[in-house]
Coordinates of C-alpha atoms in Angstrom, one line a residue:
M1 CA 0.1 0.1 -0.1
R2 CA 1.7 3.2 -1.0
P3 CA 0.8 6.1 1.8
L4 CA -0.9 9.4 0.3
V5 CA 1.5 12.5 1.3
L6 CA 1.1 15.8 0.7
A7 CA 2.9 18.8 1.6
L8 CA 1.1 21.9 2.6
G9 CA 2.3 25.5 3.1
L10 CA 0.1 27.5 5.7
V11 CA -1.0 31.0 3.7
K12 CA -1.8 33.7 6.2
L13 CA -5.1 34.6 7.0
V14 CA -7.1 38.1 5.9
S15 CA -10.5 37.9 7.1
A16 CA -12.2 35.4 9.7
Y17 CA -14.5 34.2 7.1
Q18 CA -12.2 34.0 3.9
Q19 CA -10.7 30.3 3.8
V20 CA -6.7 29.5 5.1
P21 CA -5.9 27.9 1.2
F22 CA -3.0 25.4 0.6
T23 CA -0.7 24.5 -1.5
A24 CA 0.9 21.0 -2.7
P25 CA 4.6 21.1 -2.8
S26 CA 6.6 17.7 -3.2
P27 CA 5.2 14.6 -1.4
T28 CA 7.3 13.7 1.9
A29 CA 7.2 10.8 3.9
L30 CA 6.6 11.2 7.8
L31 CA 6.5 8.0 8.8
S32 CA 8.4 4.6 7.9
A33 CA 7.4 2.3 5.4
E34 CA 7.4 -0.5 8.2
F35 CA 4.5 1.4 9.7
N36 CA 2.1 0.2 7.0
T37 CA 2.9 -3.4 7.6
F38 CA 2.2 -2.8 11.6
A39 CA -1.3 -1.2 10.8
L40 CA -2.8 -3.8 9.3
E41 CA -1.5 -6.3 11.4
L42 CA -3.2 -4.1 14.1
L43 CA -6.1 -3.9 12.3
D44 CA -6.2 -7.6 11.9
E45 CA -5.5 -8.5 15.6
W46 CA -8.4 -5.6 17.2
A47 CA -10.7 -7.1 14.2
V48 CA -10.9 -3.5 13.9
P49 CA -12.3 -2.9 9.8
G50 CA -10.9 0.6 9.3
L51 CA -8.0 3.1 10.0
S52 CA -7.2 6.6 9.2
L53 CA -4.1 8.4 10.1
G54 CA -2.9 12.0 9.7
I55 CA 0.4 13.0 10.6
V56 CA 1.8 16.9 10.3
K57 CA 5.0 18.7 11.0
V58 CA 4.7 22.2 11.6
G59 CA 8.3 24.1 10.6
N60 CA 9.6 26.7 12.2
D61 CA 9.1 28.6 9.2
G62 CA 5.4 28.0 9.1
K63 CA 5.8 25.6 6.0
L64 CA 3.6 22.4 7.0
L65 CA 4.6 18.7 6.0
T66 CA 1.5 16.2 5.9
D67 CA 1.5 12.5 5.7
F68 CA -2.3 10.2 5.0
R69 CA -2.5 6.8 5.4
G70 CA -5.2 5.2 4.8
Y71 CA -5.9 1.1 5.9
G72 CA -9.0 -1.7 5.8
T73 CA -12.6 -0.9 4.9
A74 CA -15.1 2.2 5.5
G75 CA -18.1 -0.5 4.7
K76 CA -19.9 -1.0 1.9
G77 CA -16.8 -1.8 -0.3
R78 CA -14.9 1.2 0.5
K79 CA -11.6 1.7 1.2
V80 CA -10.4 4.0 3.8
D81 CA -8.4 7.2 3.0
Q82 CA -7.4 10.7 4.2
D83 CA -11.1 11.9 2.8
T84 CA -13.3 9.4 5.2
L85 CA -15.7 10.8 7.6
F86 CA -15.7 9.8 11.0
G87 CA -17.6 10.7 14.0
I88 CA -14.7 11.8 16.3
A89 CA -16.3 12.1 19.8
S90 CA -15.3 13.7 22.1
N91 CA -12.3 15.0 20.2
S92 CA -15.1 17.7 19.3
K93 CA -14.9 19.2 22.8
A94 CA -12.0 21.2 21.8
F95 CA -14.2 23.3 19.1
T96 CA -17.1 23.8 22.1
A97 CA -13.6 25.4 24.1
A98 CA -12.8 26.7 21.0
A99 CA -16.0 28.8 20.6
V100 CA -16.4 30.1 24.0
A101 CA -13.0 31.2 23.9
H102 CA -13.5 32.9 20.4
L103 CA -16.6 34.7 22.3
V104 CA -13.8 35.8 25.1
D105 CA -11.7 37.3 22.3
Q106 CA -15.0 39.2 21.2
G107 CA -15.4 40.5 24.3
K108 CA -18.7 39.0 25.1
L109 CA -17.9 37.1 28.1
S110 CA -14.4 36.8 30.5
W111 CA -13.5 33.6 31.8
E112 CA -13.9 35.1 35.0
D113 CA -18.1 35.4 34.4
K114 CA -20.2 33.0 36.3
V115 CA -22.0 30.8 34.0
T116 CA -25.0 31.2 35.9
Q117 CA -25.4 34.7 35.3
L118 CA -24.7 34.2 31.7
L119 CA -27.4 31.6 31.6
P120 CA -30.1 32.2 33.5
D121 CA -31.7 29.0 32.8
L122 CA -28.8 27.0 34.6
K123 CA -29.1 26.4 38.0
F124 CA -26.5 23.9 39.9
S125 CA -27.7 22.1 43.2
D126 CA -24.5 22.7 44.9
T127 CA -24.4 26.4 46.1
F128 CA -21.2 27.0 45.9
A129 CA -20.8 25.6 42.6
N130 CA -23.7 27.8 41.9
E131 CA -22.7 30.6 43.1
Q132 CA -18.7 30.7 41.7
A133 CA -18.7 28.5 38.2
T134 CA -17.0 29.6 35.7
P135 CA -16.6 28.8 32.0
I136 CA -13.2 27.4 33.1
D137 CA -15.1 25.2 35.6
I138 CA -17.5 23.8 33.2
L139 CA -15.2 23.4 30.6
S140 CA -12.6 21.2 32.7
H141 CA -15.1 18.9 34.7
R142 CA -14.6 20.0 38.0
T143 CA -17.9 21.4 38.8
G144 CA -18.6 18.4 41.4
L145 CA -21.2 16.8 39.2
P146 CA -20.4 12.9 37.5
R147 CA -21.0 11.8 34.4
H148 CA -25.0 11.2 34.8
E149 CA -25.2 10.4 31.1
H150 CA -28.8 8.4 31.7
S151 CA -30.5 11.6 32.5
Y152 CA -31.0 12.6 28.7
Q153 CA -34.1 12.7 27.3
L154 CA -35.4 12.2 23.8
G155 CA -36.5 15.1 22.3
E156 CA -35.7 17.9 24.6
T157 CA -34.0 21.5 23.6
P158 CA -30.8 22.1 24.8
K159 CA -32.9 25.3 26.7
E160 CA -35.1 22.2 28.6
F161 CA -31.9 20.1 28.8
V162 CA -29.7 22.8 30.9
Q163 CA -32.7 23.5 33.4
R164 CA -33.1 20.0 34.5
I165 CA -29.3 20.3 35.6
S166 CA -30.4 21.4 39.2
G167 CA -31.6 18.4 40.0
L168 CA -28.7 16.6 39.2
R169 CA -26.5 15.6 42.5
P170 CA -23.3 16.2 42.8
S171 CA -21.1 13.1 43.9
A172 CA -18.1 15.6 44.9
E173 CA -17.5 18.7 46.1
F174 CA -16.9 22.2 43.7
R175 CA -13.8 22.1 42.3
A176 CA -12.3 19.0 44.7
E177 CA -12.1 16.5 42.0
W178 CA -11.7 15.9 38.1
Q179 CA -15.1 14.2 36.6
Y180 CA -15.9 13.9 33.2
N181 CA -19.2 15.6 32.4
N182 CA -20.1 15.8 28.8
Q183 CA -23.1 17.4 30.0
M184 CA -21.1 20.6 30.5
F185 CA -20.0 21.2 27.2
V186 CA -24.0 20.6 25.9
T187 CA -24.2 23.4 28.6
A188 CA -21.0 25.4 26.8
A189 CA -22.5 24.9 23.3
Y190 CA -26.1 26.2 24.8
L191 CA -24.0 29.3 25.9
V192 CA -22.4 30.1 22.3
S193 CA -25.8 29.9 20.9
E194 CA -27.5 32.3 23.4
L195 CA -24.2 34.7 23.0
S196 CA -23.8 34.8 19.5
G197 CA -27.6 34.7 18.7
E198 CA -27.0 31.7 16.2
P199 CA -27.5 27.9 16.2
F200 CA -24.1 26.4 18.2
T201 CA -23.4 24.5 15.0
D202 CA -23.5 27.3 12.7
F203 CA -21.2 29.4 14.8
V204 CA -18.4 26.5 14.8
S205 CA -18.9 26.1 10.8
S206 CA -18.5 29.7 10.4
T207 CA -15.5 30.6 13.1
F208 CA -13.7 27.3 12.4
F209 CA -14.6 25.1 9.9
K210 CA -14.7 27.9 7.1
P211 CA -11.8 29.8 7.6
L212 CA -9.6 26.8 8.2
N213 CA -10.9 25.1 4.6
M214 CA -12.5 22.1 6.7
T215 CA -15.0 21.7 3.7
A216 CA -15.7 18.5 4.8
T217 CA -16.0 18.8 8.4
T218 CA -19.9 18.9 9.5
Y219 CA -21.8 18.4 12.5
T220 CA -24.8 16.7 10.1
P221 CA -23.6 14.1 7.6
L222 CA -27.2 12.4 7.6
L223 CA -28.8 15.9 7.1
D224 CA -26.0 17.0 4.4
D225 CA -25.9 16.4 0.7
T226 CA -25.1 12.8 -0.6
D227 CA -21.5 13.8 -1.0
A228 CA -20.9 13.8 2.7
M229 CA -22.9 10.1 3.3
K230 CA -20.9 8.7 0.6
H231 CA -17.3 9.3 2.6
L232 CA -19.0 9.0 5.8
S233 CA -17.4 5.8 7.2
S234 CA -19.8 3.0 8.3
S235 CA -19.6 2.3 12.1
F236 CA -19.1 -1.1 13.6
A237 CA -19.2 -3.2 16.9
T238 CA -17.0 -6.2 18.0
L239 CA -18.7 -9.2 18.8
K240 CA -17.7 -11.7 21.8
N241 CA -16.0 -14.1 18.8
W242 CA -14.2 -11.3 17.6
T243 CA -16.0 -10.3 14.3
S244 CA -17.1 -6.9 13.4
V245 CA -20.9 -6.1 12.5
E246 CA -22.4 -3.1 11.3
I247 CA -24.2 -0.9 13.7
P248 CA -26.4 2.3 12.7
Y249 CA -24.8 6.0 12.8
N250 CA -27.7 7.2 15.4
F251 CA -26.3 10.9 15.8
N252 CA -27.3 13.8 14.3
A253 CA -30.5 12.4 13.2
T254 CA -32.4 14.9 13.6
F255 CA -32.0 18.4 14.2
D256 CA -33.2 18.7 17.5
Q257 CA -30.8 15.6 18.4
L258 CA -28.1 17.4 16.8
Q259 CA -28.1 20.6 18.9
L260 CA -28.2 18.5 22.2
H261 CA -25.3 16.7 21.6
A262 CA -23.0 18.7 19.0
G263 CA -21.2 20.4 21.8
A264 CA -19.9 17.2 23.6
G265 CA -19.2 15.2 20.7
G266 CA -20.8 15.9 17.6
V267 CA -18.1 16.5 14.9
V268 CA -18.0 14.8 12.2
S269 CA -14.2 15.1 10.0
S270 CA -11.5 13.5 8.2
A271 CA -7.9 12.9 8.7
Q272 CA -7.6 15.7 5.9
D273 CA -9.5 18.3 8.0
L274 CA -8.3 17.4 11.5
V275 CA -4.4 18.0 10.7
K276 CA -5.6 21.2 9.1
W277 CA -7.2 22.1 12.9
L278 CA -3.8 20.7 14.8
A279 CA -1.5 22.4 12.5
F280 CA -3.5 25.6 13.4
L281 CA -3.5 25.1 17.2
I282 CA 0.5 24.5 16.7
E283 CA 0.8 27.3 14.9
Q284 CA -1.1 29.4 17.5
R285 CA 0.2 27.8 20.5
K286 CA 3.5 28.3 19.2
T287 CA 3.4 32.1 18.8
V288 CA 2.8 32.3 22.6
S289 CA 6.0 30.4 23.1
G290 CA 7.9 32.6 21.5
S291 CA 7.5 32.1 17.7
T292 CA 6.6 35.2 15.8
T293 CA 3.7 35.6 13.0
D294 CA 2.0 38.4 11.6
G295 CA -1.0 37.7 13.9
S296 CA -3.8 37.1 10.6
L297 CA -4.6 33.8 12.2
D298 CA -5.7 35.7 15.7
T299 CA -9.1 36.5 13.6
I300 CA -10.1 33.0 14.0
L301 CA -8.8 32.3 17.6
S302 CA -6.0 34.3 19.7
P303 CA -2.7 32.5 20.9
E304 CA -3.7 33.1 24.4
S305 CA -7.2 31.4 24.6
V306 CA -5.3 28.9 22.6
K307 CA -2.8 28.7 25.5
R308 CA -5.7 28.9 27.8
M309 CA -7.1 25.4 26.3
T310 CA -3.6 23.7 26.5
D311 CA -3.1 25.0 30.0
G312 CA -3.9 22.3 32.9
H313 CA -6.7 23.4 34.7
M314 CA -7.7 20.5 36.4
L315 CA -5.6 17.6 37.9
Q316 CA -7.1 14.4 36.1
E317 CA -5.1 11.6 37.6
V318 CA -3.2 11.2 40.7
A319 CA -0.8 8.7 39.2
S320 CA 0.8 8.2 35.7
E321 CA -0.6 5.2 34.1
W322 CA 2.6 4.6 32.0
P323 CA 6.3 5.5 33.1
E324 CA 7.0 7.2 29.8
T325 CA 4.1 9.5 30.6
S326 CA 3.4 12.3 33.1
A327 CA 0.0 12.6 35.0
F328 CA -2.5 14.2 32.8
N329 CA -4.2 17.7 33.6
Y330 CA -7.5 18.6 31.7
G331 CA -7.0 22.0 30.5
L332 CA -10.4 23.1 28.1
G333 CA -11.6 20.1 25.8
L334 CA -7.8 19.1 25.8
R335 CA -5.5 17.2 28.2
S336 CA -1.3 18.0 28.5
F337 CA 1.2 15.9 29.8
S338 CA 5.1 15.4 29.3
Y339 CA 5.7 12.3 26.8
R340 CA 9.1 10.8 27.1
G341 CA 10.3 14.2 28.1
V342 CA 8.5 16.2 25.8
Q343 CA 5.5 18.4 26.2
A344 CA 2.5 16.5 24.6
I345 CA -1.5 17.4 23.9
N346 CA -4.1 14.9 23.6
H347 CA -7.9 13.5 23.5
G348 CA -9.6 10.7 22.9
G349 CA -13.3 9.9 21.8
D350 CA -15.8 7.2 21.5
I351 CA -19.2 7.3 20.3
P352 CA -21.2 3.6 19.2
G353 CA -19.2 3.0 16.0
F354 CA -16.1 5.0 16.1
G355 CA -12.9 5.4 18.3
T356 CA -10.4 8.3 17.9
Q357 CA -7.4 9.7 19.1
L358 CA -5.7 13.5 18.7
L359 CA -1.7 13.7 19.6
W360 CA 0.1 16.9 19.5
S361 CA 2.7 18.5 20.7
F362 CA 3.2 22.5 19.6
D363 CA 6.9 22.3 21.2
R364 CA 8.1 19.8 18.6
G365 CA 5.5 21.1 15.9
I366 CA 4.0 17.8 15.1
G367 CA 0.7 16.0 15.9
V368 CA -1.3 12.8 14.9
V369 CA -4.6 12.2 14.0
A370 CA -5.6 8.4 14.2
L371 CA -9.6 7.7 13.6
C372 CA -11.4 4.1 13.5
N373 CA -15.0 3.2 13.1
A374 CA -15.1 0.7 16.0
D375 CA -15.5 2.1 19.4
G376 CA -13.7 0.0 22.3
T377 CA -11.1 -2.0 19.9
G378 CA -11.1 0.7 17.6
N379 CA -10.4 3.2 20.6
A380 CA -7.4 0.6 21.4
V381 CA -6.3 0.7 17.7
A382 CA -6.1 4.6 17.4
D383 CA -4.4 5.3 20.7
V384 CA -1.7 2.6 19.8
A385 CA -1.2 3.6 15.8
A386 CA -1.0 7.1 17.6
Y387 CA 1.7 6.6 19.9
R388 CA 3.5 4.5 17.6
A389 CA 3.3 7.4 15.0
F390 CA 4.2 9.8 17.6
D391 CA 7.3 7.7 18.4
E392 CA 8.4 7.9 15.0
L393 CA 8.3 11.6 14.5
L394 CA 10.0 11.9 18.0
R395 CA 12.7 9.7 16.3
L396 CA 12.7 7.7 19.9
D397 CA 12.8 3.8 20.1
K398 CA 9.1 2.5 20.0
I399 CA 7.8 0.9 22.7
D400 CA 5.4 -2.0 22.3
W401 CA 2.2 0.0 23.0
N402 CA 0.4 -2.7 21.4
S403 CA 1.3 -5.6 24.2
R404 CA 0.6 -2.8 26.9
Y405 CA -3.1 -2.2 25.7
R406 CA -3.7 -6.0 24.6
E407 CA -3.0 -6.7 28.1
K408 CA -4.6 -3.6 29.5
Y409 CA -7.9 -4.4 27.6
A410 CA -8.0 -8.1 28.0
V411 CA -8.0 -7.0 32.1
A412 CA -11.1 -4.6 31.3
R413 CA -13.1 -7.1 29.7
A414 CA -12.3 -10.2 32.3
E415 CA -13.3 -7.9 34.9
R416 CA -16.5 -6.6 33.0
V417 CA -17.5 -10.5 32.2
A418 CA -17.2 -11.1 35.4
R419 CA -19.2 -8.2 36.7
I420 CA -21.8 -9.3 34.6
S421 CA -21.8 -12.7 35.5
S422 CA -21.8 -12.5 38.9
A423 CA -25.0 -10.1 38.5
F424 CA -26.8 -12.7 37.1
A425 CA -25.9 -15.3 39.5
L426 CA -27.3 -13.5 42.5
S427 CA -28.7 -16.1 45.5
T428 CA -32.3 -17.3 44.3
A429 CA -33.2 -18.6 48.0
D430 CA -35.5 -15.2 48.9
V431 CA -38.0 -16.0 46.0
V432 CA -39.9 -12.9 45.6
P433 CA -43.5 -14.0 45.1
S434 CA -45.2 -13.0 42.0
D435 CA -47.9 -11.1 43.8
H436 CA -45.0 -8.9 45.2
L437 CA -43.2 -8.3 41.9
K438 CA -46.5 -7.3 40.4
S439 CA -46.8 -4.5 42.7
Y440 CA -43.3 -3.2 41.1
I441 CA -44.4 -3.1 38.2
G442 CA -45.3 0.4 36.8
T443 CA -44.0 4.2 35.6
Y444 CA -41.3 6.0 38.0
H445 CA -40.5 9.6 37.5
D446 CA -37.4 12.0 38.6
Y447 CA -37.6 15.6 37.8
A448 CA -33.5 15.4 36.4
Y449 CA -33.6 11.6 34.8
G450 CA -37.2 11.8 33.7
N451 CA -39.5 8.5 33.0
I452 CA -38.8 5.1 33.7
S453 CA -40.6 1.9 33.7
V454 CA -40.3 -1.4 35.9
C455 CA -41.0 -4.4 33.7
P456 CA -40.7 -8.1 33.7
S457 CA -38.5 -10.1 31.9
P458 CA -39.7 -11.3 28.5
S459 CA -38.8 -15.0 29.6
S460 CA -41.1 -14.9 32.9
D461 CA -44.2 -16.3 33.7
Y462 CA -45.5 -12.6 34.2
P463 CA -49.4 -12.9 33.3
S464 CA -49.7 -11.6 29.8
S465 CA -53.0 -10.0 30.5
T466 CA -51.9 -7.9 33.0
S467 CA -51.2 -4.2 31.4
L468 CA -47.9 -3.1 31.2
P469 CA -46.0 0.4 30.3
I470 CA -45.6 1.1 27.1
A471 CA -42.3 1.4 27.5
C472 CA -41.9 -2.1 28.8
S473 CA -43.9 -3.6 25.4
A474 CA -41.4 -1.7 23.4
L475 CA -38.4 -2.9 25.1
S476 CA -39.6 -6.6 25.0
Q477 CA -40.1 -6.2 21.0
R478 CA -36.3 -4.4 21.0
L479 CA -35.1 -7.8 22.7
D480 CA -36.7 -10.1 20.7
G481 CA -34.0 -12.2 19.4
V482 CA -31.4 -9.9 20.1
L483 CA -27.6 -10.7 20.0
S484 CA -25.7 -10.4 22.2
T485 CA -21.6 -9.0 22.4
D486 CA -20.8 -10.6 25.3
D487 CA -19.8 -14.1 26.4
T488 CA -22.1 -14.3 30.0
P489 CA -25.3 -16.0 31.1
P490 CA -28.7 -14.4 30.4
P491 CA -30.5 -13.3 33.0
S492 CA -32.9 -15.4 35.4
P493 CA -37.2 -15.5 34.3
R494 CA -37.7 -14.1 37.6
A495 CA -35.4 -10.5 36.7
L496 CA -36.8 -7.3 36.8
L497 CA -35.6 -5.2 33.6
V498 CA -35.9 -0.9 33.8
A499 CA -36.7 0.2 30.4
A500 CA -34.8 4.1 30.3
P501 CA -35.0 5.2 27.1
G502 CA -32.8 8.2 27.1
L503 CA -30.9 9.9 24.1
F504 CA -27.7 8.7 25.3
G505 CA -26.4 5.8 27.2
I506 CA -28.4 3.1 28.4
S507 CA -31.7 1.5 27.1
H508 CA -32.2 -0.2 30.4
L509 CA -31.1 -2.0 33.4
I510 CA -31.5 -5.8 34.0
L511 CA -32.3 -6.8 38.0
E512 CA -31.9 -9.8 39.7
H513 CA -33.2 -10.2 43.3
D514 CA -30.5 -9.9 45.9
A515 CA -32.7 -9.9 49.3
G516 CA -36.0 -8.1 50.3
E517 CA -36.5 -5.0 48.2
S518 CA -33.0 -5.5 47.0
W519 CA -31.8 -5.6 43.3
K520 CA -28.6 -5.7 41.9
G521 CA -27.7 -5.9 38.3
V522 CA -25.9 -4.3 34.9
A523 CA -27.2 -1.3 32.0
A524 CA -27.4 -2.6 29.0
S525 CA -28.2 -0.9 25.5
V526 CA -29.8 -2.2 22.2
F527 CA -29.0 -1.4 18.7
G528 CA -31.4 -1.7 16.1
G529 CA -30.7 -2.1 12.4
V530 CA -27.2 -4.1 12.4
E531 CA -26.6 -4.6 9.1
G532 CA -27.4 -8.1 7.6
R533 CA -29.2 -9.4 11.1
E534 CA -32.9 -9.1 12.0
Q535 CA -32.2 -8.7 15.3
G536 CA -30.5 -6.1 17.7
L537 CA -27.4 -6.3 19.2
L538 CA -27.4 -6.1 23.0
V539 CA -24.6 -4.2 24.7
Y540 CA -23.8 -4.7 28.5
D541 CA -22.3 -1.9 30.8
G542 CA -20.3 -3.6 32.7
S543 CA -18.3 -0.4 34.4
G544 CA -20.0 -1.3 37.5
E545 CA -22.6 -3.1 39.5
I546 CA -26.0 -1.4 40.5
K547 CA -28.2 -1.3 42.9
V548 CA -31.8 -0.6 43.0
E549 CA -34.4 -0.5 46.1
L550 CA -37.7 -0.7 45.0
V551 CA -39.3 0.5 48.1
E552 CA -42.9 -0.8 48.3
G553 CA -43.7 -0.2 44.7
K554 CA -43.8 3.1 46.0
Q555 CA -40.2 4.5 45.0
V556 CA -37.2 3.2 42.7
E557 CA -34.1 4.2 44.6
V558 CA -30.6 3.5 42.4
W559 CA -26.9 3.6 42.9
G560 CA -24.1 2.7 40.4
V561 CA -25.2 5.3 37.5
W562 CA -24.2 8.2 38.0
G563 CA -20.8 7.9 36.6
A564 CA -18.4 9.3 39.3
G565 CA -14.6 10.4 38.4
P566 CA -11.7 8.1 39.0
E567 CA -11.1 9.0 42.2
V568 CA -14.4 9.1 43.4
W569 CA -14.9 6.2 41.9
R570 CA -12.2 3.9 43.7
R571 CA -13.6 5.1 47.1
E572 CA -16.6 4.2 45.9
K573 CA -15.9 0.9 45.4
E574 CA -14.0 0.3 48.8
R575 CA -16.8 1.8 50.6
R576 CA -19.3 -0.7 49.0
K577 CA -17.0 -3.8 49.3
E578 CA -18.0 -2.8 53.1
G579 CA -21.9 -2.6 52.7
M580 CA -21.7 1.0 52.5
W581 CA -23.5 2.4 49.5
G582 CA -24.4 5.7 51.0
E583 CA -27.7 7.6 49.6
P584 CA -29.1 7.1 46.5
E585 CA -27.5 8.4 43.2
V586 CA -31.2 9.0 42.3
V587 CA -34.4 8.7 43.4
F588 CA -38.0 7.6 40.9
T589 CA -41.1 8.2 42.3
R590 CA -44.2 6.0 41.0
V591 CA -46.4 7.8 38.6

């Protein structure tokens, strides 16, 4: 396979709405020829269909060199190349942070402004956070809120979403812990739209995509013309037998869905376009470090704002995972760290069917874009490929990143399967009478999380003549003939299901009886429309044990769903080993 290589020259910008043109001098390979063999073997081992790689090198004279490599398939008989489009997931967050920073450059707000004053619709349940939270706090994951990923609601507007944040419980004190939270980037996108007076996606497109000549980058591949769909890669899931199956791309299906999650993970882009984004960030960040430019790029985003994004604002990890890396500091939609003595910036991203990694150093003027059309295994491939390419660009001895990730993935997968199996193997000695089970069936509500419905298992002997909530019937239909991605035992006929049809995350909980009114289980999602199969695809979320108390059929108290940050989660696990679960994370009351 011949790598696709292009040398680019950055021509200075005159107007914020004038595209930055690029020229194409003689080709230059930035990676070794053996990288091609390495990448193809990587895809084969991890059962990932495709990988698109973009490499950029920014010289001190402003000249850019790029090297593009495409491996594998994009689905539907197409080969991956530098123009293949991928959902870049959380690598979208840098664009959201940049949009806020652009408004700061324009004087529309300051970094010290209080977000609840900028957005009257926003309120935090924590009084201190409510009074003090700034744009930096919401963009660096330090508000005290955990993920609360399962509280999104179908059909709601960004305004309605932001209003419900007041009902979410924090899992840590304000600015005390780093806890990843997509909702704050939904909030930031809403802030941009309110202050700019235009839809967030339009603002980002006109402020960044157009001036940087990122012509293929979009938030709306399903709503764009056929050219975008022609280049959009299929998305895949990896089954338990290490084969891949195509799953539907569910993001951006409607304009309302797009506006809700665009800020957290909605960008769709290519390696070709993303190297332009990295080149711009590198050039502007180098300016702060002493390089000189004529300032013509500042109308897009000032060097000071890029520095603000890349500076660490919250310590993400107390200790480093690898000996070659320092602890990570989270900036604004980006992470900073030291890699083998070199300053580095990175961020990963995953949504169903896509895994991405962007890794760069303004100090060395180099950047890597790695895009895969699978999540999970695709994230591993993107990370390994990015670090291997980074090592080559730095001309350092190559680390066997693949072996490290293989071991890491195997351990995580084994723990995940063990948690799921354990949840389905609870003691059945304390059998719940059918009449008692019947009292649990129904719909329950929480202000922040919306409605859930407690349902009997489709394989149970629950009387078919009994009326069930509509959500239960819909879930039962989706589970009919479903194909699981995990090699785990099925739940028992006595299991209860909790239908939670939100926009992100899970579709339902699967609960087995523990004791009294206490149930334990796992979360799961069902993907419909899997190519070549009539049945849907069942994916378990084995990230942690879920506990539910069904209080006399009047309330549903839930633990294990809010997605606390790493240090908070570590402490929670230790307490729960001793049977100390604390207050419920969310309480639903019967409707």
